[in-house]
Amino acid sequence: MKILVTGGAGFIGSALIRHLIRETEHEVVNIDALTYAANPDALEKAADDHRYAFEHVNIRNGEALRRVLVKHQPDGIIHLAAESHVDRSIDGPDDFIQTNIVGTFNLLDAARAYYESLDSARRARFRFHHVSTDEVYGSLGDEGLFTEETPYAPNSPYSASKASSDHLVRAWQHTYNLPTVLSNCSNNYGPWQFPEKLIPLMILNALRGRPLPVYGDGQNVRDWLYVEDHARALHQVFEQGRIGERYNIGGRNEATNLDLVHTLCATLDELAPNPDLGAREQLITFVEDRKGHDRRYAIDATKMADELGWQPRETLETGLQRTVQWYLDNPGWAESIRDAGYDGQRLGLAGNAHAANTR
């Protein structure tokens, strides 16, 4: 089987491609615009495999998408390409509208034309898997979990753009019979994540003895999912998920942002002690909260377990250990990000430097 992955040089996309090349016999076509957060190095040895091909394509370009589909003749699509940084969406929503909504429309339109050109046997095995976020559901109170039936209530430009793309995918399945499946995940973390996000920013700042900025009172809650667990789940949803269905993918690892940062500090103090710094929790600094900051996300992944037999392998503790160790083992990666112009500043909200996103 040949799978076309959009956004395959991104954080989650690269993890998925590494998994597909390492664990399956599938061929993979990666299309990516190579924007600021993409990193081809994250593909590691997968990019050297004879089953891998790359196309430098932006999903905003419908003509290029149609060309790639005709050229490579994939048996399915896993769509991850998206703008994903909430802070950036607050300050500049246009890119999110153009990429996440218009880009998804372009891909659906190209996929529909391609699908209709296939013979019946190839149509029977083709599917379009759209990868989305739990943020489309809005904010939870102190109790409860997001299920596949939770009504949509997006609260940021980012989550609204993803909700819109989800609805487009549903409409293309219902109206045009495009065989689609959809998944919504909780917060991902792990190796190769661009350090505008909370966990890598905290790790890199703590290693350098810089402030560890936490939004508001630090009591916002997120469910954390190790990226390799998510890659396994995406593969299973693509191959085994029922057409027209939605699957929530979560790590069952809820933590407040403040507790998470304390855990990271303790892990770093254990794995990379620095007597000159002392306990790194002393670096924690509370900063102005983000506009419209959702209080709590938590996913019920029962459907994934019951229908597809998927469970996360990593707890938050083991996943953070693996993540911290990766950053310790790969100091050159962070240096390359700094050389490219990013040095931990808060992106998307001018005038508030060094605050971290919780997505």
mmCIF file of C-alpha atoms in Angstrom, residues 1-311:
data_model
loop_
_atom_site.group_PDB
_atom_site.id
_atom_site.type_symbol
_atom_site.label_atom_id
_atom_site.label_comp_id
_atom_site.label_asym_id
_atom_site.label_seq_id
_atom_site.Cartn_x
_atom_site.Cartn_y
_atom_site.Cartn_z
ATOM 1 C CA MET A 1 0.000 0.000 0.000
ATOM 2 C CA LYS A 2 1.153 3.523 -0.777
ATOM 3 C CA ILE A 3 0.131 6.249 1.707
ATOM 4 C CA LEU A 4 0.327 9.970 1.059
ATOM 5 C CA VAL A 5 1.056 11.902 4.280
ATOM 6 C CA THR A 6 0.585 15.666 4.344
ATOM 7 C CA GLY A 7 2.769 17.592 6.768
ATOM 8 C CA GLY A 8 5.179 14.687 7.050
ATOM 9 C CA ALA A 9 8.147 16.875 8.008
ATOM 10 C CA GLY A 10 6.265 18.236 10.998
ATOM 11 C CA PHE A 11 6.369 16.946 14.555
ATOM 12 C CA ILE A 12 3.542 14.389 14.410
ATOM 13 C CA GLY A 13 3.856 13.706 10.687
ATOM 14 C CA SER A 14 7.526 12.780 10.943
ATOM 15 C CA ALA A 15 6.780 10.428 13.851
ATOM 16 C CA LEU A 16 4.083 8.765 11.731
ATOM 17 C CA ILE A 17 6.420 8.343 8.765
ATOM 18 C CA ARG A 18 9.172 6.900 10.966
ATOM 19 C CA HIS A 19 6.621 4.411 12.285
ATOM 20 C CA LEU A 20 5.295 3.461 8.832
ATOM 21 C CA ILE A 21 8.753 2.888 7.378
ATOM 22 C CA ARG A 22 10.039 1.040 10.439
ATOM 23 C CA GLU A 23 6.989 -1.091 11.279
ATOM 24 C CA THR A 24 5.196 -1.705 7.965
ATOM 25 C CA GLU A 25 5.925 -2.485 4.339
ATOM 26 C CA HIS A 26 3.964 0.522 3.063
ATOM 27 C CA GLU A 27 5.346 3.084 0.670
ATOM 28 C CA VAL A 28 5.085 6.697 1.867
ATOM 29 C CA VAL A 29 4.795 9.934 -0.083
ATOM 30 C CA ASN A 30 5.418 12.985 2.091
ATOM 31 C CA ILE A 31 4.114 16.351 0.945
ATOM 32 C CA ASP A 32 5.184 19.308 3.049
ATOM 33 C CA ALA A 33 5.532 23.065 2.559
ATOM 34 C CA LEU A 34 8.573 23.107 4.899
ATOM 35 C CA THR A 35 7.366 26.054 6.971
ATOM 36 C CA TYR A 36 9.182 27.248 10.110
ATOM 37 C CA ALA A 37 8.240 24.264 12.314
ATOM 38 C CA ALA A 38 9.052 21.553 9.763
ATOM 39 C CA ASN A 39 12.290 19.618 10.155
ATOM 40 C CA PRO A 40 13.301 17.065 7.506
ATOM 41 C CA ASP A 41 15.964 15.761 9.911
ATOM 42 C CA ALA A 42 13.136 14.412 12.081
ATOM 43 C CA LEU A 43 12.461 11.782 9.433
ATOM 44 C CA GLU A 44 15.803 10.244 10.414
ATOM 45 C CA LYS A 45 16.611 7.064 8.453
ATOM 46 C CA ALA A 46 13.114 6.879 6.955
ATOM 47 C CA ALA A 47 14.023 9.503 4.387
ATOM 48 C CA ASP A 48 16.771 7.240 3.006
ATOM 49 C CA ASP A 49 14.450 4.267 2.490
ATOM 50 C CA HIS A 50 13.569 3.321 -1.090
ATOM 51 C CA ARG A 51 9.877 3.292 -0.082
ATOM 52 C CA TYR A 52 9.933 7.018 0.786
ATOM 53 C CA ALA A 53 9.319 9.938 -1.595
ATOM 54 C CA PHE A 54 9.094 13.674 -0.906
ATOM 55 C CA GLU A 55 7.160 16.418 -2.675
ATOM 56 C CA HIS A 56 7.718 20.060 -1.666
ATOM 57 C CA VAL A 57 4.085 21.126 -1.923
ATOM 58 C CA ASN A 58 1.837 23.507 -0.002
ATOM 59 C CA ILE A 59 -1.739 22.293 0.477
ATOM 60 C CA ARG A 60 -2.899 25.788 -0.436
ATOM 61 C CA ASN A 61 -1.950 24.873 -4.022
ATOM 62 C CA GLY A 62 -4.754 22.710 -5.369
ATOM 63 C CA GLU A 63 -3.162 22.222 -8.781
ATOM 64 C CA ALA A 64 0.032 20.891 -7.199
ATOM 65 C CA LEU A 65 -1.995 18.494 -5.055
ATOM 66 C CA ARG A 66 -3.762 17.086 -8.093
ATOM 67 C CA ARG A 67 -0.422 16.632 -9.845
ATOM 68 C CA VAL A 68 1.052 14.736 -6.884
ATOM 69 C CA LEU A 69 -1.932 12.401 -6.648
ATOM 70 C CA VAL A 70 -1.806 11.542 -10.341
ATOM 71 C CA LYS A 71 1.963 11.071 -10.249
ATOM 72 C CA HIS A 72 2.189 8.856 -7.153
ATOM 73 C CA GLN A 73 -1.176 7.034 -7.261
ATOM 74 C CA PRO A 74 -1.567 6.571 -3.469
ATOM 75 C CA ASP A 75 -3.980 4.100 -1.904
ATOM 76 C CA GLY A 76 -4.890 6.534 0.832
ATOM 77 C CA ILE A 77 -4.181 9.894 2.458
ATOM 78 C CA ILE A 78 -3.371 10.809 6.059
ATOM 79 C CA HIS A 79 -3.815 14.564 6.383
ATOM 80 C CA LEU A 80 -1.747 16.244 9.099
ATOM 81 C CA ALA A 81 -0.576 19.456 7.411
ATOM 82 C CA ALA A 82 -1.808 22.402 9.483
ATOM 83 C CA GLU A 83 -0.879 25.557 11.311
ATOM 84 C CA SER A 84 -1.101 24.499 14.952
ATOM 85 C CA HIS A 85 0.282 27.157 17.321
ATOM 86 C CA VAL A 86 -2.554 28.772 19.288
ATOM 87 C CA ASP A 87 -0.642 31.947 20.161
ATOM 88 C CA ARG A 88 0.147 32.564 16.507
ATOM 89 C CA SER A 89 -3.517 32.089 15.604
ATOM 90 C CA ILE A 90 -4.567 34.777 18.088
ATOM 91 C CA ASP A 91 -2.206 37.374 16.632
ATOM 92 C CA GLY A 92 -2.476 36.319 12.976
ATOM 93 C CA PRO A 93 -5.436 34.067 12.137
ATOM 94 C CA ASP A 94 -5.195 34.458 8.362
ATOM 95 C CA ASP A 95 -2.585 31.723 7.875
ATOM 96 C CA PHE A 96 -4.771 29.354 9.899
ATOM 97 C CA ILE A 97 -7.808 30.060 7.745
ATOM 98 C CA GLN A 98 -5.850 29.657 4.517
ATOM 99 C CA THR A 99 -3.979 26.491 5.482
ATOM 100 C CA ASN A 100 -6.340 24.649 7.810
ATOM 101 C CA ILE A 101 -9.615 25.441 6.053
ATOM 102 C CA VAL A 102 -8.830 26.354 2.445
ATOM 103 C CA GLY A 103 -5.911 23.911 2.310
ATOM 104 C CA THR A 104 -8.094 21.079 3.585
ATOM 105 C CA PHE A 105 -10.752 21.978 1.006
ATOM 106 C CA ASN A 106 -8.103 21.875 -1.728
ATOM 107 C CA LEU A 107 -6.967 18.443 -0.575
ATOM 108 C CA LEU A 108 -10.516 17.100 -0.340
ATOM 109 C CA ASP A 109 -11.329 18.462 -3.787
ATOM 110 C CA ALA A 110 -8.216 16.871 -5.294
ATOM 111 C CA ALA A 111 -8.795 13.616 -3.416
ATOM 112 C CA ARG A 112 -12.395 13.400 -4.597
ATOM 113 C CA ALA A 113 -11.405 13.790 -8.263
ATOM 114 C CA TYR A 114 -8.605 11.265 -7.839
ATOM 115 C CA TYR A 115 -10.846 8.783 -5.989
ATOM 116 C CA GLU A 116 -13.499 8.957 -8.688
ATOM 117 C CA SER A 117 -10.858 8.115 -11.305
ATOM 118 C CA LEU A 118 -9.926 4.816 -9.617
ATOM 119 C CA ASP A 119 -11.286 1.432 -10.573
ATOM 120 C CA SER A 120 -13.659 -0.338 -8.197
ATOM 121 C CA ALA A 121 -10.974 -2.470 -6.549
ATOM 122 C CA ARG A 122 -8.801 0.524 -5.717
ATOM 123 C CA ARG A 123 -11.801 2.540 -4.568
ATOM 124 C CA ALA A 124 -12.663 -0.228 -2.137
ATOM 125 C CA ARG A 125 -9.364 0.139 -0.271
ATOM 126 C CA PHE A 126 -8.909 3.918 -0.541
ATOM 127 C CA ARG A 127 -9.483 6.136 2.469
ATOM 128 C CA PHE A 128 -8.867 9.722 3.576
ATOM 129 C CA HIS A 129 -7.832 10.096 7.239
ATOM 130 C CA HIS A 130 -8.102 13.624 8.631
ATOM 131 C CA VAL A 131 -6.093 14.300 11.804
ATOM 132 C CA SER A 132 -7.531 16.906 14.157
ATOM 133 C CA THR A 133 -7.403 18.141 17.745
ATOM 134 C CA ASP A 134 -9.385 17.916 20.972
ATOM 135 C CA GLU A 135 -9.465 21.723 21.043
ATOM 136 C CA VAL A 136 -12.467 21.685 18.699
ATOM 137 C CA TYR A 137 -14.565 20.601 21.685
ATOM 138 C CA GLY A 138 -13.825 23.728 23.714
ATOM 139 C CA SER A 139 -13.127 23.729 27.447
ATOM 140 C CA LEU A 140 -14.157 21.254 30.139
ATOM 141 C CA GLY A 141 -14.999 21.957 33.757
ATOM 142 C CA ASP A 142 -13.390 20.101 36.641
ATOM 143 C CA GLU A 143 -15.045 16.822 35.641
ATOM 144 C CA GLY A 144 -15.972 14.949 32.488
ATOM 145 C CA LEU A 145 -14.184 13.870 29.313
ATOM 146 C CA PHE A 146 -14.431 14.669 25.632
ATOM 147 C CA THR A 147 -16.132 11.848 23.737
ATOM 148 C CA GLU A 148 -16.791 11.445 20.044
ATOM 149 C CA GLU A 149 -20.294 12.830 20.679
ATOM 150 C CA THR A 150 -19.166 16.011 22.472
ATOM 151 C CA PRO A 151 -20.568 19.079 20.653
ATOM 152 C CA TYR A 152 -18.042 21.368 19.001
ATOM 153 C CA ALA A 153 -17.308 24.661 20.795
ATOM 154 C CA PRO A 154 -13.949 25.978 19.549
ATOM 155 C CA ASN A 155 -12.631 28.999 21.428
ATOM 156 C CA SER A 156 -9.486 30.088 19.533
ATOM 157 C CA PRO A 157 -8.877 30.932 15.879
ATOM 158 C CA TYR A 158 -6.745 27.774 15.688
ATOM 159 C CA SER A 159 -9.430 25.467 17.082
ATOM 160 C CA ALA A 160 -12.116 27.152 14.980
ATOM 161 C CA SER A 161 -10.064 26.526 11.849
ATOM 162 C CA LYS A 162 -9.617 22.866 12.763
ATOM 163 C CA ALA A 163 -13.315 22.505 13.573
ATOM 164 C CA SER A 164 -14.101 23.948 10.151
ATOM 165 C CA SER A 165 -11.809 21.452 8.452
ATOM 166 C CA ASP A 166 -13.418 18.601 10.410
ATOM 167 C CA HIS A 167 -16.834 19.671 9.154
ATOM 168 C CA LEU A 168 -15.572 19.804 5.570
ATOM 169 C CA VAL A 169 -14.302 16.234 5.856
ATOM 170 C CA ARG A 170 -17.648 15.090 7.228
ATOM 171 C CA ALA A 171 -19.484 16.857 4.401
ATOM 172 C CA TRP A 172 -17.283 15.320 1.689
ATOM 173 C CA GLN A 173 -18.015 11.865 3.089
ATOM 174 C CA HIS A 174 -21.747 12.443 3.406
ATOM 175 C CA THR A 175 -22.301 14.339 0.140
ATOM 176 C CA TYR A 176 -19.687 12.890 -2.218
ATOM 177 C CA ASN A 177 -19.156 9.461 -0.611
ATOM 178 C CA LEU A 178 -15.434 10.087 -0.187
ATOM 179 C CA PRO A 179 -14.350 7.363 2.277
ATOM 180 C CA THR A 180 -13.121 9.432 5.217
ATOM 181 C CA VAL A 181 -12.214 8.754 8.825
ATOM 182 C CA LEU A 182 -11.371 11.400 11.418
ATOM 183 C CA SER A 183 -9.333 11.455 14.630
ATOM 184 C CA ASN A 184 -9.020 14.063 17.380
ATOM 185 C CA CYS A 185 -5.976 13.924 19.638
ATOM 186 C CA SER A 186 -4.851 15.438 22.917
ATOM 187 C CA ASN A 187 -1.586 17.364 23.442
ATOM 188 C CA ASN A 188 1.389 15.615 21.861
ATOM 189 C CA TYR A 189 4.961 15.741 23.116
ATOM 190 C CA GLY A 190 8.243 13.955 22.445
ATOM 191 C CA PRO A 191 11.418 14.255 20.338
ATOM 192 C CA TRP A 192 11.781 16.821 17.549
ATOM 193 C CA GLN A 193 8.975 19.160 18.712
ATOM 194 C CA PHE A 194 9.509 22.809 17.780
ATOM 195 C CA PRO A 195 10.303 24.667 21.030
ATOM 196 C CA GLU A 196 7.486 27.199 20.867
ATOM 197 C CA LYS A 197 5.450 24.469 22.602
ATOM 198 C CA LEU A 198 5.378 24.057 26.362
ATOM 199 C CA ILE A 199 7.437 20.930 27.034
ATOM 200 C CA PRO A 200 10.439 21.535 24.735
ATOM 201 C CA LEU A 201 10.555 25.215 25.718
ATOM 202 C CA MET A 202 10.619 24.331 29.410
ATOM 203 C CA ILE A 203 13.361 21.748 28.858
ATOM 204 C CA LEU A 204 15.588 24.031 26.820
ATOM 205 C CA ASN A 205 15.089 27.041 29.114
ATOM 206 C CA ALA A 206 15.765 24.935 32.214
ATOM 207 C CA LEU A 207 18.987 23.572 30.744
ATOM 208 C CA ARG A 208 20.183 27.130 30.144
ATOM 209 C CA GLY A 209 19.058 28.475 33.512
ATOM 210 C CA ARG A 210 16.461 30.765 31.932
ATOM 211 C CA PRO A 211 13.000 31.599 33.348
ATOM 212 C CA LEU A 212 10.301 28.953 32.972
ATOM 213 C CA PRO A 213 7.219 31.010 32.002
ATOM 214 C CA VAL A 214 3.837 29.568 33.003
ATOM 215 C CA TYR A 215 0.583 31.160 31.912
ATOM 216 C CA GLY A 216 -1.766 32.601 34.547
ATOM 217 C CA ASP A 217 -1.979 30.492 37.707
ATOM 218 C CA GLY A 218 -0.664 27.354 35.994
ATOM 219 C CA GLN A 219 -3.815 25.374 36.745
ATOM 220 C CA ASN A 220 -4.910 24.790 33.150
ATOM 221 C CA VAL A 221 -5.159 21.031 32.594
ATOM 222 C CA ARG A 222 -4.100 19.087 29.513
ATOM 223 C CA ASP A 223 -4.086 15.389 28.630
ATOM 224 C CA TRP A 224 -0.606 14.479 27.351
ATOM 225 C CA LEU A 225 0.044 11.957 24.569
ATOM 226 C CA TYR A 226 3.516 10.716 23.654
ATOM 227 C CA VAL A 227 3.975 11.278 19.940
ATOM 228 C CA GLU A 228 5.030 7.701 19.140
ATOM 229 C CA ASP A 229 1.869 6.396 20.822
ATOM 230 C CA HIS A 230 -0.083 8.782 18.616
ATOM 231 C CA ALA A 231 1.729 7.545 15.491
ATOM 232 C CA ARG A 232 0.690 3.968 16.281
ATOM 233 C CA ALA A 233 -2.886 5.127 16.815
ATOM 234 C CA LEU A 234 -3.001 7.009 13.519
ATOM 235 C CA HIS A 235 -1.805 3.938 11.671
ATOM 236 C CA GLN A 236 -4.529 1.830 13.287
ATOM 237 C CA VAL A 237 -7.277 4.369 12.603
ATOM 238 C CA PHE A 238 -6.195 4.622 8.960
ATOM 239 C CA GLU A 239 -6.191 0.867 8.407
ATOM 240 C CA GLN A 240 -8.951 -0.329 10.748
ATOM 241 C CA GLY A 241 -11.213 2.633 11.519
ATOM 242 C CA ARG A 242 -14.756 2.542 10.188
ATOM 243 C CA ILE A 243 -15.549 4.883 7.308
ATOM 244 C CA GLY A 244 -17.441 7.962 8.445
ATOM 245 C CA GLU A 245 -16.426 7.503 12.093
ATOM 246 C CA ARG A 246 -14.456 9.713 14.476
ATOM 247 C CA TYR A 247 -11.894 8.406 16.993
ATOM 248 C CA ASN A 248 -10.601 10.328 20.018
ATOM 249 C CA ILE A 249 -6.944 9.606 20.814
ATOM 250 C CA GLY A 250 -5.683 10.559 24.274
ATOM 251 C CA GLY A 251 -2.860 9.626 26.603
ATOM 252 C CA ARG A 252 -4.961 9.371 29.779
ATOM 253 C CA ASN A 253 -2.300 11.555 31.368
ATOM 254 C CA GLU A 254 -3.949 14.668 32.765
ATOM 255 C CA ALA A 255 -1.752 17.258 34.475
ATOM 256 C CA THR A 256 -1.910 20.934 35.272
ATOM 257 C CA ASN A 257 0.679 23.002 33.462
ATOM 258 C CA LEU A 258 2.306 23.867 36.771
ATOM 259 C CA ASP A 259 2.546 20.231 37.878
ATOM 260 C CA LEU A 260 3.968 19.313 34.475
ATOM 261 C CA VAL A 261 6.695 21.941 34.759
ATOM 262 C CA HIS A 262 7.539 20.767 38.283
ATOM 263 C CA THR A 263 7.870 17.209 36.938
ATOM 264 C CA LEU A 264 10.132 18.388 34.126
ATOM 265 C CA CYS A 265 12.297 20.285 36.620
ATOM 266 C CA ALA A 266 12.652 17.221 38.831
ATOM 267 C CA THR A 267 13.472 15.016 35.817
ATOM 268 C CA LEU A 268 16.136 17.438 34.611
ATOM 269 C CA ASP A 269 17.604 17.757 38.098
ATOM 270 C CA GLU A 270 17.922 13.963 38.135
ATOM 271 C CA LEU A 271 19.248 13.426 34.612
ATOM 272 C CA ALA A 272 21.292 16.632 34.193
ATOM 273 C CA PRO A 273 22.072 18.085 37.634
ATOM 274 C CA ASN A 274 23.644 21.538 37.683
ATOM 275 C CA PRO A 275 25.005 22.605 41.085
ATOM 276 C CA ASP A 276 25.301 26.203 39.908
ATOM 277 C CA LEU A 277 21.556 26.334 39.216
ATOM 278 C CA GLY A 278 20.283 24.292 42.128
ATOM 279 C CA ALA A 279 16.698 23.089 41.950
ATOM 280 C CA ARG A 280 15.322 24.198 38.602
ATOM 281 C CA GLU A 281 11.826 24.771 39.982
ATOM 282 C CA GLN A 282 13.217 28.084 41.248
ATOM 283 C CA LEU A 283 13.161 29.247 37.634
ATOM 284 C CA ILE A 284 9.335 29.007 37.373
ATOM 285 C CA THR A 285 7.832 32.415 36.565
ATOM 286 C CA PHE A 286 4.132 33.214 36.191
ATOM 287 C CA VAL A 287 3.246 35.416 33.210
ATOM 288 C CA GLU A 288 0.118 37.057 31.836
ATOM 289 C CA ASP A 289 -2.418 34.467 30.727
ATOM 290 C CA ARG A 290 -3.255 33.855 27.092
ATOM 291 C CA LYS A 291 -6.443 35.380 25.702
ATOM 292 C CA GLY A 292 -9.368 32.949 25.852
ATOM 293 C CA HIS A 293 -7.222 30.251 27.476
ATOM 294 C CA ASP A 294 -9.240 27.015 27.755
ATOM 295 C CA ARG A 295 -9.162 25.656 31.298
ATOM 296 C CA ARG A 296 -9.173 21.891 30.829
ATOM 297 C CA TYR A 297 -8.999 19.241 28.085
ATOM 298 C CA ALA A 298 -9.363 15.514 28.713
ATOM 299 C CA ILE A 299 -10.119 12.744 26.221
ATOM 300 C CA ASP A 300 -12.101 9.550 26.613
ATOM 301 C CA ALA A 301 -10.228 7.088 24.371
ATOM 302 C CA THR A 302 -12.549 4.148 25.100
ATOM 303 C CA LYS A 303 -13.590 3.807 21.459
ATOM 304 C CA MET A 304 -9.955 3.448 20.396
ATOM 305 C CA ALA A 305 -9.462 0.708 22.978
ATOM 306 C CA ASP A 306 -12.703 -1.165 22.374
ATOM 307 C CA GLU A 307 -12.788 -1.056 18.559
ATOM 308 C CA LEU A 308 -9.116 -0.943 17.604
ATOM 309 C CA GLY A 309 -7.355 -2.393 20.652
ATOM 310 C CA TRP A 310 -5.131 0.676 21.039
ATOM 311 C CA GLN A 311 -3.694 1.815 24.351
#
